[in-house]
Each structure stands twice: as C-alpha cells, then as structure tokens.
XYZ file of C-alpha atoms in Angstrom:
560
model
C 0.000 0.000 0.000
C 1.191 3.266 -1.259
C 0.298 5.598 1.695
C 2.297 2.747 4.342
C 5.490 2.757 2.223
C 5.325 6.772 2.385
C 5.183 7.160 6.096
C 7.721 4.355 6.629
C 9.711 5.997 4.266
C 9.217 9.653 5.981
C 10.201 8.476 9.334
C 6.545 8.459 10.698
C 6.525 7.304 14.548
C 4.899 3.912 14.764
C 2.554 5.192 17.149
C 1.869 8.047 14.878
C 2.162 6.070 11.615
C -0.495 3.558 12.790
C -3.183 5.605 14.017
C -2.822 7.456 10.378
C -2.929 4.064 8.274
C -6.029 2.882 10.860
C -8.114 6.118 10.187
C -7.092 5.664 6.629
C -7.646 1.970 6.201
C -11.310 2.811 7.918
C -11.837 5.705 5.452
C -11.422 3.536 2.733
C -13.484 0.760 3.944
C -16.383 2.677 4.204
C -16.090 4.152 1.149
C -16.246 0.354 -0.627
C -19.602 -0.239 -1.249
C -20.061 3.357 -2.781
C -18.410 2.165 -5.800
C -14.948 3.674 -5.358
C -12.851 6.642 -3.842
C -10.455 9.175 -5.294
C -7.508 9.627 -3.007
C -4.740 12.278 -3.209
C -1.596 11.688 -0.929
C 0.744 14.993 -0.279
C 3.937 15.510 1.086
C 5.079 19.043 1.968
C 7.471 20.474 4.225
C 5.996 21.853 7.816
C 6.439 25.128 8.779
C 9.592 24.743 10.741
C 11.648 23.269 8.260
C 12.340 20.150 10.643
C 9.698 17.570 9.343
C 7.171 17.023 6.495
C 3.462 16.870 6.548
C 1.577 13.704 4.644
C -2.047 14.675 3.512
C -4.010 12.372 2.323
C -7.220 13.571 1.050
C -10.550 11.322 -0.464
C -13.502 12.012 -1.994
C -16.526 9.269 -2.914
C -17.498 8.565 -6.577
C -21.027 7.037 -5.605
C -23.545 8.993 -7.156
C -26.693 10.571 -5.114
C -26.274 12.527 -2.177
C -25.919 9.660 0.327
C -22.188 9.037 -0.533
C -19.923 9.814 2.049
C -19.002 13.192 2.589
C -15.132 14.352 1.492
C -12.152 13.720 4.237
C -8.601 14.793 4.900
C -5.912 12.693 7.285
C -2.958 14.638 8.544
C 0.120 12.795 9.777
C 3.903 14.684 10.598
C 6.981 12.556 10.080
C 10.844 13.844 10.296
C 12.436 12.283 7.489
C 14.230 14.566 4.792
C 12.203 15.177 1.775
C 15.698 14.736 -0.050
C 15.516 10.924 0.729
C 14.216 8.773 -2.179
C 10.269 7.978 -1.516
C 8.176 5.908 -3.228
C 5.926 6.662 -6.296
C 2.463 6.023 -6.803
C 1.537 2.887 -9.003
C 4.631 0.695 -7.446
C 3.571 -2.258 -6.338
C -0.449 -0.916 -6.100
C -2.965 -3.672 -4.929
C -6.981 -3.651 -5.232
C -8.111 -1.780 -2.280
C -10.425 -4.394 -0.916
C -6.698 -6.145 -0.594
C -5.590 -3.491 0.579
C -7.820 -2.581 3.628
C -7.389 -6.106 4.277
C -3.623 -6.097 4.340
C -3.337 -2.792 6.361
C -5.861 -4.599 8.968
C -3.216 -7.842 9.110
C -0.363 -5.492 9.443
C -1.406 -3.404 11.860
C -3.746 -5.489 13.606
C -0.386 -6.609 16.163
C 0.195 -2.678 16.422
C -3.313 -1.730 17.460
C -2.759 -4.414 19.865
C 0.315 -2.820 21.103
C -1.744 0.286 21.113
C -4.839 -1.039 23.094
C -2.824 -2.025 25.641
C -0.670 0.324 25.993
C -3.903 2.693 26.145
C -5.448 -0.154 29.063
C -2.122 0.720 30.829
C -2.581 4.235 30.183
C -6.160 3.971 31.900
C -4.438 2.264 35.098
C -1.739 4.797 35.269
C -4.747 7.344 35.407
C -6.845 5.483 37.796
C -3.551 5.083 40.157
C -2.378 8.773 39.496
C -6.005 9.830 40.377
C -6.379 7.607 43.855
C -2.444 8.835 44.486
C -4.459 12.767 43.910
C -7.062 11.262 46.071
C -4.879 10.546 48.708
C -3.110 13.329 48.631
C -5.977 15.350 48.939
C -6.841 13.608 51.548
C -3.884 13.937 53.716
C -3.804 17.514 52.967
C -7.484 17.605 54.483
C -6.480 15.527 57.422
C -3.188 17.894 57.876
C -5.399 21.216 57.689
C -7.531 19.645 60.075
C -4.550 18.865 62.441
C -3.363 22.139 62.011
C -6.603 23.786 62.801
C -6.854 21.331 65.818
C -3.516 22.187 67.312
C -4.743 26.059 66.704
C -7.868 25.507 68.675
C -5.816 23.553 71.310
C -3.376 26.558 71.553
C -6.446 29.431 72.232
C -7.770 26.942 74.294
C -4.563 26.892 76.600
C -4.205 30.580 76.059
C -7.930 31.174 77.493
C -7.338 28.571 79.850
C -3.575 30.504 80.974
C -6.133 33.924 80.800
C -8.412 32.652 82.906
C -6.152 30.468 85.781
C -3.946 34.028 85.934
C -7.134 35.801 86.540
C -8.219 33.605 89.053
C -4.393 33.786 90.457
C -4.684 37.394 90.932
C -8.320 37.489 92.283
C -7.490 34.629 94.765
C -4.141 36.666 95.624
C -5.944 40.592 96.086
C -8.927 38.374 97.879
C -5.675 36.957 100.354
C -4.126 40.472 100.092
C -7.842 42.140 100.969
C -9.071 40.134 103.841
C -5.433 40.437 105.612
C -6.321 44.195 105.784
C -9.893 44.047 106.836
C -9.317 41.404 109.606
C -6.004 43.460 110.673
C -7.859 46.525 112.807
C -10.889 45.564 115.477
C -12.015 48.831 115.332
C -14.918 49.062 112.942
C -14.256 52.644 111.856
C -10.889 51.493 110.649
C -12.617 48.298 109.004
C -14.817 50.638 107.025
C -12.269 53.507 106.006
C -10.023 50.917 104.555
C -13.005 49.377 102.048
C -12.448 52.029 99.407
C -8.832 52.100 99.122
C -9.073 48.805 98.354
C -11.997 48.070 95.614
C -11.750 51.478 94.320
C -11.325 51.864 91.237
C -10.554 48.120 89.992
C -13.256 46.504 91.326
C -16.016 49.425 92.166
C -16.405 53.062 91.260
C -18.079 53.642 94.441
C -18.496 52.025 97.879
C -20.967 52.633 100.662
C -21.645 50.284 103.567
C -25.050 50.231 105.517
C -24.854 49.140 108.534
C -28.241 48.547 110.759
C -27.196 49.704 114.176
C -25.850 53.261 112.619
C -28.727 56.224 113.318
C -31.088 56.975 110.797
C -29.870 58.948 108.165
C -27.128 58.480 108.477
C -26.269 57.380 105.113
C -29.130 59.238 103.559
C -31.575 56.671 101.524
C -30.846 53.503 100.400
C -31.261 51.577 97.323
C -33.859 49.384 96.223
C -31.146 46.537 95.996
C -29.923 47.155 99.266
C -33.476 46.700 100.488
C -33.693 44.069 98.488
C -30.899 42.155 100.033
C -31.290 43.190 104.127
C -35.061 41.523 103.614
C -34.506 38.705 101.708
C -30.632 38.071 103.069
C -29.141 37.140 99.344
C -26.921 39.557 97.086
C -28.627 41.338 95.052
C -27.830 42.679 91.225
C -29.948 46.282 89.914
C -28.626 47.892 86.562
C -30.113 48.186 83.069
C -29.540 44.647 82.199
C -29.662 41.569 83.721
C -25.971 40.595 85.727
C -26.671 36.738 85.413
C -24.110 36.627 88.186
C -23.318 33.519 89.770
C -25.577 32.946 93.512
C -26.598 36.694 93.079
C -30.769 37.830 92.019
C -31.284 39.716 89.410
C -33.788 42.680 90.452
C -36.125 42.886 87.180
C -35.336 46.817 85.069
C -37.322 49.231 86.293
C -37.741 52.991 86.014
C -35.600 53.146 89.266
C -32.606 51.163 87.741
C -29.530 52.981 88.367
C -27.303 54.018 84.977
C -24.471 51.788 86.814
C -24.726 48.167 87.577
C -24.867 47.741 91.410
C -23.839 44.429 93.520
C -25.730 44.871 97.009
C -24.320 42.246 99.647
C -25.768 41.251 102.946
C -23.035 41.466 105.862
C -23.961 38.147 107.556
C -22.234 36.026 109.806
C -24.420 34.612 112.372
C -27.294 37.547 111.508
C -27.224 40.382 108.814
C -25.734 43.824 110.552
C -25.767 45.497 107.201
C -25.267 46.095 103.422
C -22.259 46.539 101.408
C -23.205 48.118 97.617
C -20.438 48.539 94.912
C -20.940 50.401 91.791
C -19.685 48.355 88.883
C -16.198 50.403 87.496
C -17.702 49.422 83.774
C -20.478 48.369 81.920
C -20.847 45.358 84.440
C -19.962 42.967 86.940
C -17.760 40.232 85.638
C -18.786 36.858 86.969
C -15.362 35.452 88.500
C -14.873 39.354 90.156
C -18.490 39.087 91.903
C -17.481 35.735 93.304
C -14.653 37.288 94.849
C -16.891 40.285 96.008
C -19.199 38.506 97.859
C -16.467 36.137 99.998
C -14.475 39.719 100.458
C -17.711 40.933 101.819
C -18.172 37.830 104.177
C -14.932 37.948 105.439
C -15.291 41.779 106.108
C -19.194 40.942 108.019
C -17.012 38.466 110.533
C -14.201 41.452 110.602
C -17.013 43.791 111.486
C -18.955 41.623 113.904
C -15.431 40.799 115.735
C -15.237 44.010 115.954
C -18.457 44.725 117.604
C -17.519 41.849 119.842
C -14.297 43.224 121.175
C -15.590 46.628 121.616
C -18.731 45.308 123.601
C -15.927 43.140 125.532
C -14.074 45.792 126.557
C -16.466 48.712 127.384
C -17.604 45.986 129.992
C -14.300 45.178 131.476
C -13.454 49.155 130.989
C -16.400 49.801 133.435
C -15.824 46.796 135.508
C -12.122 48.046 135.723
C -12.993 51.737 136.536
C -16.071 50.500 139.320
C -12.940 49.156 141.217
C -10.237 52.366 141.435
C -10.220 53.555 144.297
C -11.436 57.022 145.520
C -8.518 58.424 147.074
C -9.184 58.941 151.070
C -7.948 62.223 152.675
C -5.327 61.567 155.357
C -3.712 63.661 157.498
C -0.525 64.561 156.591
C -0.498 62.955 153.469
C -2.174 64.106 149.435
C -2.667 61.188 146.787
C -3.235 61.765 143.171
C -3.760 58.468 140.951
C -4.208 58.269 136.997
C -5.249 55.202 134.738
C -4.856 54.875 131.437
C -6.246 51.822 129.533
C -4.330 50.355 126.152
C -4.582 52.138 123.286
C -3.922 49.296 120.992
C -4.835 45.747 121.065
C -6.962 44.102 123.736
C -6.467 47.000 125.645
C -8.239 46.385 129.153
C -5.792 44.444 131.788
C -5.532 43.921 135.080
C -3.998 47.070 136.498
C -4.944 48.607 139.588
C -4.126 50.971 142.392
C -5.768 51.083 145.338
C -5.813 53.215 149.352
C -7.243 52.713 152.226
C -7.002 53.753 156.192
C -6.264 50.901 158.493
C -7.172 50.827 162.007
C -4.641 51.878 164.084
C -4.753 55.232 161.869
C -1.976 54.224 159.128
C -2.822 54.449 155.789
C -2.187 51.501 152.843
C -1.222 51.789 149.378
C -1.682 49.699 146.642
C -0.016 49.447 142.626
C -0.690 45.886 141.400
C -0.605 44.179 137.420
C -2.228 40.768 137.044
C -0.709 39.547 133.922
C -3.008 38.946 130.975
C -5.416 41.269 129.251
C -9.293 41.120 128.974
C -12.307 40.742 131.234
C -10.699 37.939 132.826
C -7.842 40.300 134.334
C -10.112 42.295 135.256
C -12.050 39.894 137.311
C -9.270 38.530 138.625
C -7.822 41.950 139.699
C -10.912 42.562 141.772
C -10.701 39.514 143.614
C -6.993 40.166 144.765
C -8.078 43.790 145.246
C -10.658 42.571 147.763
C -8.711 39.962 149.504
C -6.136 42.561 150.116
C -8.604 44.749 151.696
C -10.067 41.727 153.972
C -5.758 40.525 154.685
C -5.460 44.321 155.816
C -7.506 44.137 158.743
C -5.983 41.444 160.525
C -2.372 42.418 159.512
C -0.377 45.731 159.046
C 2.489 43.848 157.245
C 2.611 44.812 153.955
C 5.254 41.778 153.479
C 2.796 39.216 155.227
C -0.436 40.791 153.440
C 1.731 39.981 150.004
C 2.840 36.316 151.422
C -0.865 35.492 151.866
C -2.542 36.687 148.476
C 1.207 34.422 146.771
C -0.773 31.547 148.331
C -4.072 32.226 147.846
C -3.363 33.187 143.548
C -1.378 29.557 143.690
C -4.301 27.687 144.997
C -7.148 29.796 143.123
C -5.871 30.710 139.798
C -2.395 28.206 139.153
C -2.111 29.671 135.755
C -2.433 33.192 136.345
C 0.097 35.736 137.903
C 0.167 39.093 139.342
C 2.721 41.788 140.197
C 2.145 44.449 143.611
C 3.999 46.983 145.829
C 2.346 47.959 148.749
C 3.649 50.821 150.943
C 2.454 51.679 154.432
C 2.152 55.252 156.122
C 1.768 56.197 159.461
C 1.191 59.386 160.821
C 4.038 61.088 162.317
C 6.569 58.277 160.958
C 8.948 59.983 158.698
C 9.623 56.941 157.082
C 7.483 54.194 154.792
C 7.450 50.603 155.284
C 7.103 48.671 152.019
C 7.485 45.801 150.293
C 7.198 44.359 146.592
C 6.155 40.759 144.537
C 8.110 41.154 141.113
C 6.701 44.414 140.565
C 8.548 47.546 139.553
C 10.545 49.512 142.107
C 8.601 52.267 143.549
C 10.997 56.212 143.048
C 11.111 58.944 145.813
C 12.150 62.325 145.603
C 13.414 63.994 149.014
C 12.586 67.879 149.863
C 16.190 68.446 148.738
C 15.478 67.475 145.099
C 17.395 63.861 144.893
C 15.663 61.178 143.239
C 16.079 57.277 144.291
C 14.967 54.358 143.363
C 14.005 51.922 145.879
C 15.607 49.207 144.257
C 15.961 46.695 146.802
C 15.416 43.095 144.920
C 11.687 41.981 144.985
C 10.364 38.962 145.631
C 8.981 36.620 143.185
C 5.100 36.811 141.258
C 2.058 35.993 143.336
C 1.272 33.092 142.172
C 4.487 31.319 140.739
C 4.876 27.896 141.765
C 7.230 28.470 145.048
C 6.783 28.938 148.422
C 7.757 32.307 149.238
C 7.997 34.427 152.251
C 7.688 38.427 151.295
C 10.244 40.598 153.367
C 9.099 44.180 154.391
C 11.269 47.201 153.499
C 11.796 50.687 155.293
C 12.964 53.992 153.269
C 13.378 57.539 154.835
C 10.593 59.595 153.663
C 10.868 63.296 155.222
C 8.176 65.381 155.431
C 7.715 67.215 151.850
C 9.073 63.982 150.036
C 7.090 62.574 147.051
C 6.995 58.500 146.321
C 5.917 57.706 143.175
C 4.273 53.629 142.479
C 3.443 52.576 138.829
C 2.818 49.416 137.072
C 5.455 48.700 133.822
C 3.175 49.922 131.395
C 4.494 53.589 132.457
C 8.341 52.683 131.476
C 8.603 49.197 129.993
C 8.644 49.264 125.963
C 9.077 46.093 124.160
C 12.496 47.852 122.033
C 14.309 49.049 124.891
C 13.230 46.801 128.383
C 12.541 48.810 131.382
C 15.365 50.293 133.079
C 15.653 53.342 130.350
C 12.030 54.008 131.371
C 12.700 54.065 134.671
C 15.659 56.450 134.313
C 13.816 58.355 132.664
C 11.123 58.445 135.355
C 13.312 60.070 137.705
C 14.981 62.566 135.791
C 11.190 63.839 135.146
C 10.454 63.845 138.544
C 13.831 65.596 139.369
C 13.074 68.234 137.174
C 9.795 69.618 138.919
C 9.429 72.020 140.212
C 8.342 72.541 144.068
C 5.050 74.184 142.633
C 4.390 71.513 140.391
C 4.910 69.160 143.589
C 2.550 70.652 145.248
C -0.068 70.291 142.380
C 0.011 66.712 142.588
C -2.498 66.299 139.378
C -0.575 68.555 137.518
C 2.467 66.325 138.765
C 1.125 63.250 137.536
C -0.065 64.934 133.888
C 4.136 65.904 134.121
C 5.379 62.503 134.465
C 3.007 60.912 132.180
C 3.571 63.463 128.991
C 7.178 62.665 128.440
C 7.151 58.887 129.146
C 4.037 57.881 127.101
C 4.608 60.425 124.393
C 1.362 60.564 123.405
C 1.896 57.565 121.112
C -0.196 53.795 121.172
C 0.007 51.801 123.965
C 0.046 48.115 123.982
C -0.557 48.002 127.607
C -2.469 50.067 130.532
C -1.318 52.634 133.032
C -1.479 52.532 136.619
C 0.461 56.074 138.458
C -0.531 56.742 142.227
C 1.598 59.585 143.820
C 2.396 59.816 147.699
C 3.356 62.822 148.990
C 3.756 63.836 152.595
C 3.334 67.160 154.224
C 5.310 69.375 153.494
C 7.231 71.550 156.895
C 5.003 73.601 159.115
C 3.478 76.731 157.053
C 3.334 75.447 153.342
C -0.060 74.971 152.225
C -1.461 71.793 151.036
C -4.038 70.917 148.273
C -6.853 68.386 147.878
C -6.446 64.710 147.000
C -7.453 63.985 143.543
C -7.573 61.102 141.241
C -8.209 60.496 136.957
C-alpha cells in the first residue's frame, strides 16, 4: 500500500504512523460499497523546516447525495524530503486487498496500542487515587493544624483565665489580711475604698443597721432588696446573670451603673455593702470574689463589735474598782489610769488606798498579767482579799505572802505583780514591800531622786513557796513616792530600766510648785514617758506625797 510505504519511508513514529494508516484503512473501507474513492496523498514540508506533513485527502465517486461526505488525514513525520520515496503505481494492490492487508499489518500494532492505552487507563486510575490521597492527607493535615490552633487558644484562654483567678485569689488573700487586721470598725470601714476602688467598684458605701437613721441618707432598692430577703442582690439596666446573686427585674428606678448589694452576715445580717460596677458590668469570676471579700469583712465587722462590747464591759468593771482616794492627814494622793490604746487594751492594772485601824494608811499598785475581762475579774478579787488581809495584819510583806498563796491555789495559771507601801502618821519613814513588781521612786525635799531598788520577791502566784520581806525607806516630810505598774516605762524595744531612768529625771526636774499640784504632777510625768503615742498596755500612776514643813499649804487629794 502506497500511503504505508510513504510514512515508513518519511520516518513516521509507529505510534503516529499507525493511528494514520487505521483512520485511513477505515476511510477507505467505508467508502467500498459506494463504488470507489479518489484519493490524493501529499507531502510538503511543515512550517519549521524540521519535518514534512503527509495529507491524504478522499472524496466518494457514488452517485446521489448519500455518498460519504469528502475527508482529509494529517500525519507529521521527520524524514528529509531529499531521501528517495516511493511513487504512486509501485507495487499498487486492489483496495479491498488493501484494507485487508493494512488490517493484518497493523492489527499486532493496534494491539500494542490497546494495551498500551489499558495501561494508560491504570496509570490514570492510580495517578487519580495517588491525587485522592493526597488530597486527603492535605485535608487531614489542615484539620490537624486547625486542631492544634484551637488547642493553643484553648490553653491561652485557659492561661487567661487560671492568671485571673491567680490574681483574684491573691488581692482576695491580700484584701481580707487588711480588713481582719484593725478591730475597730471605723478602721474596718475607712479601709473598704482604698481597696476596691477603682478596679473593682467606682463607688463604695456600707449600711450598717445599728448606725442612726440617716445616716447614710436613703438607700437603694437593691440594698433593700438584700437586708429583707438576706441574698446579694444585682440592679442595673440589664440583667448581671451573676453567679448565687438575684437579678432585680429593670425598672424605672434602675440605676445608669450596675450595682452588687451584699448582705453582711455572719451569724445575723448587721448590714449592706453596695459597689458600683467600674464598667459596663460585673464580671462573673470578680463578683465571686466580692461577695467572699464581703463575708470575710461581716465576721471582721462583727469581731469588731464583739471586742468593743468586751471591753467597754471590762473598761467599766475596771474603773467601778479604782479607788477614791481617802484624805489623810498629813499625806495628798493623786492616781491616773490609762487603759491600752492598741490591742486588747483592758488588763488587770490597779491601784488602790485605804485607812487601816490603828490610823496608818495603805497603798496599793498591782498588774495581774493577761489582758481582757478575765484580768479584770481577777484583779478585783486580789483587790478585795487585800482589803479583807489588811484588817488582821499591818504587814505589807505578810499581806503579800498570803494573796502568793491564795493566787497559787485559786488561779495556778495566772500571775500578778504588787507593791504595797504603808504610812503612818508622824513616821517619817514608809514601810514597804514588793512581789516582782517595779521599784517604787522617791524624791526627798532636797530634790534627789532614788529608786528603791531593793530586789523583789517573786510573782504571786508562781509555783514556790515564798515568804515576802518588808522594806523601810526615809521619807521626810515634803518627800514625794511615786508607784506605777510597767506599762508607764517598759517598751518592748528598749526593756525597762531606760524608762525608769527616765522616770526620775522627770520627777527631778519639777518644780516645788508643780509638787505641790500633785495632778498637775502626775499629767508631768506621764507626757514625756508615754509620748502621746499607742500603747500596747495600761497605766497605773498613784503619787504619795507627805506634808510638806510647818506653814506650806497643802491641796486636795485627787484622782483620773
């Protein structure tokens, strides 16, 4: 066949060269029946010089318009059109032969081709499930991706919200240290604002039920709200939906801020404390803080209450039992008593005077350790057993030996510190003696200062059996003794024996007029030791002072 012996001859790829000669060979066979084809083969040179283009173009000779239309095949080989090709009429068989020799020769090609096509297919089918797959994984690695993402904000909210709570627990620690710090409700309350404004509230005010009308002017509806019905209570323009806190429905009367109203309860509601949100809002975690901060402050508040109920009654009981100074011949008194100014500030100080019998007179400076209504108690019981020892005995050694015992049997736990110094008229001396307290000073007409340091005996009430020894100093007439307890000189920085120094410069430095005044004396010795500053404990000062040499006047007893 001419058209095979061309493209062989031009160099036509087999590939190529077949699928020509097939849609050639199929050209022709359908053109059969119609009684014949004219067919014009072409060889030409392409356009880039490189290869040459084989037409091949047929037209039907059947008659009538049902003969097959005309057709042209196209096939590009790279042989030289130099090299010798074959002519037409060489070698030419009939073309039913032909077809049929074309299909024989080809037929093992078009094999080839088929299944080189079927593997063709599978390469697709693999190619497309190896896309698939890839796909795939690059869905299931964007959706790792976007989990680890989520994981990640979730850990960042969850860091967020565990450093929020951190610093909430750590200004709630930091808040209730302060409140619970003071038991003096005034302080309690003047230290709310510092603290909540303006972080946590733009505005505090605390209600409290035992405070006078008015106060506080009016009060809110939510503060109403939550001293009837005992619950915190939210009011604003919106609902809080704050955790264990009512929402009071809007209203008219809703206030432009958001307010948290919060019952002060501990074992009944005393009042209301009402913040004014610093924003738009409460935040939920904040108003859980809020309302422990507030219960913590309500137990502050009601301790408080408590400790100032506790010690106005021991501050009465304590002031029933001083002692109105008795007048005495030949001899002025002046007392002072100064409770605590700090801390539990009621103890068991006392001074005490009283005539005896034979005329004499007894003095009295005593300290039962401890502070509270118990010292107090117990100070009046020693104070009264003194009194009753008294009459039978003028000793101020054996009066001391007998309340050692009777504190060591009573009260084994408890201790107490007294001097007691005796006066008798026309004696120009005073007999005294002293159970571990402090040692009594005494200032002579001349001006000199001592201290009647001779060593004291133990506590009343330590654990030993102890027999008090009694003392005599000189005491001429115009000479001044001064008793105390420790809280006049002892501080807790510098012990007691600068105190005491101190105690007798001051009284060294009167003047005979200020002896004279002995209340003025006492306000004298009490300015520059207690400075005017807090005291942790209280103050006992009784000052003796004998009569002064024929023709100086004398003033009045007096005591404070």
């Amino acid at each position: 066949m001419f058209a095979a012996r061309l493209t062989d001859a031009l160099g036509v790829p087999t590939l190529e060269r077949a699928r020509f000669l097939t849609a050639l060979t199929a050209h022709l066979r359908e053109v059969l029946g119609e009684g014949g084809t004219e067919l014009t083969l072409t060889v030409q040179p392409s356009g880039s010089h490189e290869t040459v283009l084989v037409r091949a173009v047929g037209r039907s000779l059947a008659p009538g318009p049902r003969r097959t239309p005309p057709w042209r095949l196209t096939v590009a080989g790279p042989g030289p059109s130099t090299r010798d090709l074959p002519q037409p009429g060489q070698d030419d068989i009939p073309p039913a032969e032909a077809v049929l020799t074309a299909d024989e020769e080809f037929a093992p090609i078009l094999r080839r081709l088929d299944e080189t096509e079927r593997q063709l297919r599978l390469h697709r089918e693999e190619l497309h499930q190896t896309n698939q797959g890839v796909l795939a994984l690059h869905a299931e690695l964007d959706a790792a991706a976007q989990t680890q993402r989520d994981l990640l904000e979730a850990e960042r909210t969850a860091r967020g919200e565990a450093e929020k709570a951190r610093r909430l627990l750590t200004f709630l620690g930091d808040a209730s240290a302060v409140v619970t710090a003071s038991l003096d409700q005034e302080d309690i309350l003047r230290c709310l604002p510092g603290l909540l404004i303006p972080e946590y509230a733009s505005k505090v005010d605390v209600w409290l039920f035992d405070e006078p009308a008015g106060t506080n002017g009016a009060h809110s509806a939510a503060a109403v709200a939550a001293a009837r019905l005992d619950r915190p209570q939210h009011a604003g323009p919106h609902p809080g939906a704050l955790p264990g806190v009512d929402d009071l429905p809007p209203s008219a009367l809703s206030p432009d801020r958001p307010l948290l109203c919060i019952p002060l309860t501990v074992r009944h509601t005393s009042g209301v404390l009402t913040l004014t949100a610093p924003g738009d809002r409460f935040h939920a975690d904040t108003s859980v803080m809020l309302v422990e901060l507030a219960r913590r402050t309500a137990i502050a508040l009601d301790n408080a209450r408590r400790y100032e109920q506790h010690r106005d009654t021991a501050e009465t009981l304590q002031r029933a039992q001083l002692t109105d100074l008795p007048t005495t011949e030949g001899l002025r008194l002046a007392a002072r008593y100064l409770p605590a100014t700090r801390g539990l500030n009621i103890g068991g100080d006392w001074y005490d005077a009283f005539p005896q019998p034979d005329g004499g007179l007894l003095t009295v400076v005593g300290d039962v350790t401890g502070h509270g209504l118990r010292a107090a108690v117990i100070m009046g019981q020693l104070r009264t057993a003194l009194r009753a020892y008294a009459i039978e005995d003028d000793s101020p050694a054996r009066i001391l030996t007998r309340l050692h015992r009777m504190l060591r049997h009573q009260q084994p736990n408890l201790y107490a510190t007294a001097v007691i110094a005796r006066f008798r008229p026309g004696e120009p001396h005073v007999v005294w003696a002293a159970a571990g307290h402090p040692p009594a000073v005494v200032r002579t007409p001349d001006g000199s200062v001592r201290v009647l340091d001779t060593r004291p005996g133990v506590m009343l009430g330590v654990p030993l059996d102890f027999e008090y020894e009694d003392h005599t100093a000189e005491l001429p007439p115009g000479s001044t003794l001064v008793l105390y307890t420790d809280g006049l000189v002892e501080r807790r920085a510098d012990g007691i024996d600068p105190g005491i120094e101190l105690l007798g410069q001051t009284l060294a430095a009167l003047g005979e007029s200020e002896l004279e005044n002995l209340d003025g004396c006492a306000e004298s010795l009490l300015k520059p030791l207690l400075h005017d500053h807090e005291r942790d404990d209280d103050v006992c000062l009784l000052l003796c002072r004998t009569a002064p040499p024929e023709g100086e006047e004398t003033e009045p007893t007096g005591r404070a």
